[in-house]
PDB file of C-alpha atoms in Angstrom:
ATOM      1  CA  MET A1195     -63.279 -14.840 -27.097  1.00 48.00           C
ATOM      2  CA  ALA A1196     -60.616 -17.349 -26.069  1.00 49.00           C
ATOM      3  CA  VAL A1197     -59.101 -17.222 -29.540  1.00 48.00           C
ATOM      4  CA  HIS A1198     -58.695 -13.459 -29.299  1.00 49.00           C
ATOM      5  CA  HIS A1199     -57.349 -13.428 -25.721  1.00 48.00           C
ATOM      6  CA  ALA A1200     -54.603 -16.047 -26.150  1.00 47.00           C
ATOM      7  CA  PRO A1201     -52.210 -13.754 -28.056  1.00 47.00           C
ATOM      8  CA  THR A1202     -52.955 -10.960 -25.617  1.00 49.00           C
ATOM      9  CA  SER A1203     -52.153 -13.239 -22.719  1.00 52.00           C
ATOM     10  CA  ARG A1204     -48.863 -14.314 -24.281  1.00 50.00           C
ATOM     11  CA  PHE A1205     -47.859 -10.707 -24.955  1.00 42.00           C
ATOM     12  CA  THR A1206     -48.825  -9.786 -21.425  1.00 50.00           C
ATOM     13  CA  ARG A1207     -46.601 -12.506 -20.010  1.00 54.00           C
ATOM     14  CA  LEU A1208     -43.773 -11.433 -22.334  1.00 43.00           C
ATOM     15  CA  GLY A1209     -44.124  -7.837 -21.186  1.00 47.00           C
ATOM     16  CA  ALA A1210     -44.038  -8.908 -17.557  1.00 49.00           C
ATOM     17  CA  THR A1211     -40.901 -10.937 -18.207  1.00 46.00           C
ATOM     18  CA  LEU A1212     -39.208  -7.989 -19.838  1.00 37.00           C
ATOM     19  CA  ARG A1213     -40.188  -5.681 -17.015  1.00 43.00           C
ATOM     20  CA  HIS A1214     -39.057  -7.989 -14.221  1.00 48.00           C
ATOM     21  CA  GLY A1215     -36.098  -9.597 -15.970  1.00 46.00           C
ATOM     22  CA  VAL A1216     -34.278  -7.800 -18.756  1.00 42.00           C
ATOM     23  CA  ALA A1217     -35.423  -4.373 -17.663  1.00 43.00           C
ATOM     24  CA  HIS A1218     -33.768  -4.850 -14.278  1.00 46.00           C
ATOM     25  CA  ARG A1219     -30.478  -6.186 -15.555  1.00 48.00           C
ATOM     26  CA  PRO A1220     -29.088  -2.836 -16.759  1.00 51.00           C
ATOM     27  CA  ARG A1221     -29.795  -1.367 -13.328  1.00 56.00           C
ATOM     28  CA  VAL A1222     -27.898  -4.151 -11.545  1.00 50.00           C
ATOM     29  CA  SER A1223     -25.064  -3.884 -14.063  1.00 78.00           C
ATOM     30  CA  ALA A1224     -24.924  -0.107 -13.647  1.00 77.00           C
ATOM     31  CA  ASP A1225     -24.841  -0.419  -9.865  1.00 85.00           C
ATOM     32  CA  THR A1226     -22.042  -2.964 -10.051  1.00 89.00           C
ATOM     33  CA  ALA A1227     -20.066  -0.758 -12.421  1.00 87.00           C
ATOM     34  CA  THR A1228     -20.522   2.229 -10.123  1.00 91.00           C
ATOM     35  CA  VAL A1229     -19.248   0.258  -7.136  1.00 91.00           C
ATOM     36  CA  ALA A1230     -16.295  -1.025  -9.180  1.00 91.00           C
ATOM     37  CA  VAL A1231     -15.331   2.484 -10.286  1.00 93.00           C
ATOM     38  CA  ALA A1232     -15.635   3.792  -6.724  1.00 95.00           C
ATOM     39  CA  ALA A1233     -13.487   0.926  -5.440  1.00 96.00           C
ATOM     40  CA  THR A1234     -10.722   1.483  -7.996  1.00 96.00           C
ATOM     41  CA  ARG A1235     -10.670   5.198  -7.229  1.00 96.00           C
ATOM     42  CA  ALA A1236     -10.573   4.546  -3.484  1.00 97.00           C
ATOM     43  CA  LEU A1237      -7.618   2.201  -3.971  1.00 98.00           C
ATOM     44  CA  ALA A1238      -5.902   4.818  -6.119  1.00 98.00           C
ATOM     45  CA  VAL A1239      -6.325   7.421  -3.379  1.00 98.00           C
ATOM     46  CA  ALA A1240      -4.964   4.964  -0.812  1.00 98.00           C
ATOM     47  CA  ARG A1241      -2.034   4.201  -3.126  1.00 98.00           C
ATOM     48  CA  VAL A1242      -1.060   7.846  -3.578  1.00 98.00           C
ATOM     49  CA  GLY A1243      -1.566   8.574   0.116  1.00 98.00           C
ATOM     50  CA  LEU A1244       0.659   5.704   1.182  1.00 98.00           C
ATOM     51  CA  GLY A1245       3.207   6.717  -1.417  1.00 98.00           C
ATOM     52  CA  PHE A1246       3.365  10.178   0.126  1.00 98.00           C
ATOM     53  CA  VAL A1247       4.014   8.629   3.546  1.00 98.00           C
ATOM     54  CA  PHE A1248       7.172   6.976   2.215  1.00 98.00           C
ATOM     55  CA  LEU A1249       8.218   9.971   0.123  1.00 98.00           C
ATOM     56  CA  TRP A1250       7.842  12.346   3.051  1.00 97.00           C
ATOM     57  CA  ALA A1251       9.897  10.061   5.291  1.00 97.00           C
ATOM     58  CA  PHE A1252      12.660  10.075   2.677  1.00 98.00           C
ATOM     59  CA  LEU A1253      12.592  13.849   2.141  1.00 97.00           C
ATOM     60  CA  ASP A1254      12.488  14.714   5.838  1.00 97.00           C
ATOM     61  CA  LYS A1255      15.383  12.389   6.659  1.00 97.00           C
ATOM     62  CA  ALA A1256      17.374  13.482   3.619  1.00 97.00           C
ATOM     63  CA  PHE A1257      16.994  17.253   3.994  1.00 97.00           C
ATOM     64  CA  GLY A1258      16.025  17.722   7.641  1.00 96.00           C
ATOM     65  CA  TRP A1259      12.817  19.653   7.235  1.00 94.00           C
ATOM     66  CA  GLY A1260      12.419  19.922  10.999  1.00 92.00           C
ATOM     67  CA  TYR A1261       9.639  17.402  11.614  1.00 93.00           C
ATOM     68  CA  ALA A1262      11.111  14.006  12.550  1.00 91.00           C
ATOM     69  CA  THR A1263      14.602  15.099  11.521  1.00 94.00           C
ATOM     70  CA  PRO A1264      16.223  18.454  12.349  1.00 94.00           C
ATOM     71  CA  ASP A1265      18.465  20.091   9.757  1.00 94.00           C
ATOM     72  CA  ALA A1266      21.642  19.314  11.697  1.00 93.00           C
ATOM     73  CA  ARG A1267      20.951  15.564  11.570  1.00 94.00           C
ATOM     74  CA  SER A1268      19.805  15.416   7.944  1.00 97.00           C
ATOM     75  CA  TRP A1269      21.414  12.949   5.558  1.00 97.00           C
ATOM     76  CA  VAL A1270      22.774  15.701   3.301  1.00 96.00           C
ATOM     77  CA  ASN A1271      24.502  17.265   6.313  1.00 96.00           C
ATOM     78  CA  GLY A1272      26.246  14.057   7.304  1.00 96.00           C
ATOM     79  CA  GLY A1273      23.612  12.577   9.575  1.00 96.00           C
ATOM     80  CA  SER A1274      22.709   8.897   9.560  1.00 97.00           C
ATOM     81  CA  PRO A1275      19.063   7.981   8.822  1.00 96.00           C
ATOM     82  CA  THR A1276      19.437   4.684  10.691  1.00 96.00           C
ATOM     83  CA  LYS A1277      21.717   5.461  13.633  1.00 95.00           C
ATOM     84  CA  GLY A1278      19.258   7.314  15.833  1.00 92.00           C
ATOM     85  CA  PHE A1279      16.482   4.767  15.482  1.00 93.00           C
ATOM     86  CA  LEU A1280      18.413   1.498  15.415  1.00 96.00           C
ATOM     87  CA  SER A1281      20.851   2.431  18.170  1.00 95.00           C
ATOM     88  CA  ARG A1282      17.897   2.926  20.534  1.00 94.00           C
ATOM     89  CA  VAL A1283      16.281  -0.459  19.878  1.00 96.00           C
ATOM     90  CA  SER A1284      15.730  -1.936  23.335  1.00 95.00           C
ATOM     91  CA  ALA A1285      13.248  -4.761  22.820  1.00 95.00           C
ATOM     92  CA  GLY A1286      12.963  -7.977  20.888  1.00 95.00           C
ATOM     93  CA  PRO A1287      15.366 -10.783  19.986  1.00 95.00           C
ATOM     94  CA  LEU A1288      17.220  -8.751  17.320  1.00 96.00           C
ATOM     95  CA  GLN A1289      18.481  -5.900  19.496  1.00 96.00           C
ATOM     96  CA  SER A1290      22.157  -6.652  18.959  1.00 96.00           C
ATOM     97  CA  VAL A1291      21.671  -7.046  15.208  1.00 96.00           C
ATOM     98  CA  PHE A1292      20.003  -3.660  14.896  1.00 97.00           C
ATOM     99  CA  HIS A1293      22.668  -2.033  17.075  1.00 97.00           C
ATOM    100  CA  ASP A1294      25.357  -3.370  14.745  1.00 97.00           C
ATOM    101  CA  LEU A1295      23.485  -1.997  11.709  1.00 96.00           C
ATOM    102  CA  ALA A1296      22.981   1.465  13.199  1.00 97.00           C
ATOM    103  CA  GLY A1297      24.933   4.098  11.319  1.00 96.00           C
ATOM    104  CA  GLN A1298      26.388   1.735   8.720  1.00 97.00           C
ATOM    105  CA  ALA A1299      26.689   3.566   5.391  1.00 97.00           C
ATOM    106  CA  TRP A1300      25.319   0.678   3.358  1.00 97.00           C
ATOM    107  CA  ALA A1301      22.355   0.363   5.731  1.00 97.00           C
ATOM    108  CA  ASP A1302      21.666   4.096   5.359  1.00 98.00           C
ATOM    109  CA  TRP A1303      21.717   3.824   1.571  1.00 98.00           C
ATOM    110  CA  LEU A1304      19.479   0.741   1.470  1.00 97.00           C
ATOM    111  CA  PHE A1305      17.000   2.311   3.874  1.00 98.00           C
ATOM    112  CA  MET A1306      16.816   5.625   2.044  1.00 98.00           C
ATOM    113  CA  LEU A1307      16.660   4.060  -1.420  1.00 98.00           C
ATOM    114  CA  GLY A1308      13.915   1.789  -0.129  1.00 98.00           C
ATOM    115  CA  LEU A1309      11.857   4.738   1.109  1.00 98.00           C
ATOM    116  CA  LEU A1310      12.378   6.645  -2.124  1.00 98.00           C
ATOM    117  CA  GLY A1311      11.718   3.684  -4.410  1.00 98.00           C
ATOM    118  CA  ILE A1312       8.568   2.593  -2.595  1.00 98.00           C
ATOM    119  CA  GLY A1313       7.259   6.150  -2.474  1.00 98.00           C
ATOM    120  CA  LEU A1314       7.865   6.822  -6.168  1.00 98.00           C
ATOM    121  CA  ALA A1315       6.478   3.464  -7.287  1.00 98.00           C
ATOM    122  CA  LEU A1316       3.281   3.895  -5.272  1.00 98.00           C
ATOM    123  CA  THR A1317       2.752   7.465  -6.405  1.00 98.00           C
ATOM    124  CA  ALA A1318       3.282   6.559 -10.060  1.00 98.00           C
ATOM    125  CA  GLY A1319       1.382   3.280  -9.795  1.00 98.00           C
ATOM    126  CA  VAL A1320       4.146   1.116 -11.279  1.00 98.00           C
ATOM    127  CA  ALA A1321       5.997  -2.039 -10.181  1.00 97.00           C
ATOM    128  CA  LEU A1322       3.501  -2.573  -7.370  1.00 98.00           C
ATOM    129  CA  ARG A1323       4.315  -6.274  -6.996  1.00 97.00           C
ATOM    130  CA  VAL A1324       8.004  -5.624  -6.432  1.00 97.00           C
ATOM    131  CA  THR A1325       7.067  -2.696  -4.200  1.00 98.00           C
ATOM    132  CA  ALA A1326       4.777  -4.904  -2.116  1.00 98.00           C
ATOM    133  CA  VAL A1327       7.576  -7.407  -1.519  1.00 98.00           C
ATOM    134  CA  GLY A1328      10.203  -4.776  -0.705  1.00 97.00           C
ATOM    135  CA  GLY A1329       7.821  -2.683   1.368  1.00 98.00           C
ATOM    136  CA  THR A1330       6.589  -5.681   3.357  1.00 98.00           C
ATOM    137  CA  LEU A1331      10.181  -6.668   4.147  1.00 98.00           C
ATOM    138  CA  LEU A1332      10.985  -3.121   5.266  1.00 98.00           C
ATOM    139  CA  MET A1333       7.859  -2.977   7.437  1.00 98.00           C
ATOM    140  CA  ALA A1334       8.675  -6.379   8.959  1.00 97.00           C
ATOM    141  CA  LEU A1335      12.151  -5.181   9.941  1.00 97.00           C
ATOM    142  CA  MET A1336      10.787  -1.980  11.447  1.00 97.00           C
ATOM    143  CA  TRP A1337       8.132  -3.983  13.304  1.00 96.00           C
ATOM    144  CA  ALA A1338      10.856  -6.242  14.696  1.00 97.00           C
ATOM    145  CA  ALA A1339      12.879  -3.190  15.759  1.00 96.00           C
ATOM    146  CA  GLU A1340       9.973  -1.768  17.737  1.00 95.00           C
ATOM    147  CA  TRP A1341       8.782  -5.242  18.831  1.00 96.00           C
ATOM    148  CA  PRO A1342       5.161  -4.422  19.786  1.00 95.00           C
ATOM    149  CA  PRO A1343       4.581  -7.755  21.620  1.00 95.00           C
ATOM    150  CA  THR A1344       6.753  -6.667  24.567  1.00 95.00           C
ATOM    151  CA  ARG A1345       5.319  -4.844  27.548  1.00 94.00           C
ATOM    152  CA  HIS A1346       8.658  -3.744  28.962  1.00 94.00           C
ATOM    153  CA  LEU A1347      11.906  -2.585  27.413  1.00 94.00           C
ATOM    154  CA  ALA A1348      15.338  -3.943  28.283  1.00 91.00           C
ATOM    155  CA  ASP A1349      15.716  -1.415  31.115  1.00 91.00           C
ATOM    156  CA  GLY A1350      12.386  -2.438  32.632  1.00 92.00           C
ATOM    157  CA  THR A1351      10.404   0.636  31.614  1.00 94.00           C
ATOM    158  CA  ALA A1352       7.028   0.297  29.935  1.00 95.00           C
ATOM    159  CA  SER A1353       7.257  -0.130  26.181  1.00 92.00           C
ATOM    160  CA  GLY A1354       4.148   1.919  25.487  1.00 91.00           C
ATOM    161  CA  SER A1355       2.937  -0.673  22.996  1.00 93.00           C
ATOM    162  CA  THR A1356      -0.792  -0.358  22.393  1.00 92.00           C
ATOM    163  CA  ASN A1357      -1.240  -3.592  20.448  1.00 94.00           C
ATOM    164  CA  PRO A1358       0.992  -6.682  20.602  1.00 93.00           C
ATOM    165  CA  VAL A1359       0.428  -7.659  16.962  1.00 88.00           C
ATOM    166  CA  THR A1360      -1.361  -5.213  14.711  1.00 91.00           C
ATOM    167  CA  ASP A1361       0.333  -1.846  14.390  1.00 93.00           C
ATOM    168  CA  TYR A1362       0.821   0.564  11.521  1.00 95.00           C
ATOM    169  CA  HIS A1363       3.734  -1.417  10.100  1.00 96.00           C
ATOM    170  CA  LEU A1364       1.516  -4.439   9.595  1.00 97.00           C
ATOM    171  CA  MET A1365      -1.310  -2.336   8.178  1.00 97.00           C
ATOM    172  CA  TYR A1366       1.025  -0.634   5.700  1.00 98.00           C
ATOM    173  CA  ALA A1367       2.294  -4.052   4.603  1.00 98.00           C
ATOM    174  CA  LEU A1368      -1.234  -5.371   4.147  1.00 98.00           C
ATOM    175  CA  LEU A1369      -2.205  -2.300   2.145  1.00 98.00           C
ATOM    176  CA  LEU A1370       0.845  -2.727  -0.082  1.00 98.00           C
ATOM    177  CA  ILE A1371      -0.203  -6.303  -0.800  1.00 98.00           C
ATOM    178  CA  VAL A1372      -3.806  -5.276  -1.524  1.00 98.00           C
ATOM    179  CA  LEU A1373      -2.688  -2.519  -3.899  1.00 98.00           C
ATOM    180  CA  ALA A1374      -0.467  -4.941  -5.797  1.00 97.00           C
ATOM    181  CA  ALA A1375      -3.097  -7.702  -5.906  1.00 97.00           C
ATOM    182  CA  THR A1376      -5.782  -5.377  -7.270  1.00 96.00           C
ATOM    183  CA  GLY A1377      -3.607  -3.626  -9.847  1.00 95.00           C
ATOM    184  CA  ALA A1378      -4.285  -0.268  -8.226  1.00 97.00           C
ATOM    185  CA  GLY A1379      -1.776   1.498 -10.440  1.00 97.00           C
ATOM    186  CA  ALA A1380      -4.119   1.415 -13.443  1.00 95.00           C
ATOM    187  CA  THR A1381      -6.345   4.164 -12.006  1.00 96.00           C
ATOM    188  CA  TRP A1382      -4.796   7.633 -11.782  1.00 96.00           C
ATOM    189  CA  GLY A1383      -1.393   6.102 -12.381  1.00 97.00           C
ATOM    190  CA  ALA A1384       0.934   4.762 -15.040  1.00 97.00           C
ATOM    191  CA  GLY A1385       0.155   1.131 -14.296  1.00 96.00           C
ATOM    192  CA  ARG A1386      -1.260   0.293 -17.730  1.00 95.00           C
ATOM    193  CA  ARG A1387       1.620   1.886 -19.621  1.00 96.00           C
ATOM    194  CA  TRP A1388       4.086   0.167 -17.322  1.00 96.00           C
ATOM    195  CA  ALA A1389       2.417  -3.219 -17.912  1.00 95.00           C
ATOM    196  CA  ASP A1390       2.655  -2.692 -21.700  1.00 95.00           C
ATOM    197  CA  LEU A1391       6.437  -2.358 -21.643  1.00 95.00           C
ATOM    198  CA  PRO A1392       8.056  -5.373 -23.359  1.00 94.00           C
ATOM    199  CA  VAL A1393      10.223  -6.278 -20.369  1.00 94.00           C
ATOM    200  CA  VAL A1394       7.225  -6.133 -18.015  1.00 95.00           C
ATOM    201  CA  ARG A1395       5.023  -8.189 -20.352  1.00 93.00           C
ATOM    202  CA  GLY A1396       7.678 -10.874 -20.304  1.00 91.00           C
ATOM    203  CA  HIS A1397       8.104 -10.787 -16.520  1.00 92.00           C
ATOM    204  CA  ALA A1398       4.777 -10.518 -14.725  1.00 90.00           C
ATOM    205  CA  TRP A1399       6.470 -10.084 -11.345  1.00 91.00           C
ATOM    206  CA  LEU A1400       7.600  -6.620 -12.464  1.00 93.00           C
ATOM    207  CA  ARG A1401       4.029  -5.327 -12.659  1.00 93.00           C
TER     208      ARG A1401
END
């Protein structure tokens, strides 16, 4: 009887190994793949959404669609996209610097081209590394202009700051960095085609 049961016992053990080992691996792999796909799609949605934030800011300031910028103060009608905001800076160590920049034509052009470039790059999913650097610099300057750490403005009134460190400028900058680090332009974007361009292949910082 032992001679006949030995093969059966070995096959039984083999079957158990297959059931508890190999049979479970496809399920784990499938779950991981599902999570990965969901994550890349979520990042793509965040990328497009953030891109629209920058694009809308550009369009509203350029054409005065009546939300943050009325038609009379639009860029196309001679208004300055930087004068209103920077001339009212009343907190932080860079007040005088921002006041000097307010309304300068070159500052207007840099600001507007920055909004447009960041918005287009995020929406298309290209040049995310350059966009992360430029966008983080822009957010840092805007953070410094609002200066959330202060409780009171230069005239003594309350600043209205709700958090001395983490505000939407910082969160936008962090999201820009995450999108660039994860290559979020490859999903629902032109990131792969952009990366295949000869000039981009030779200069990884352009991705």
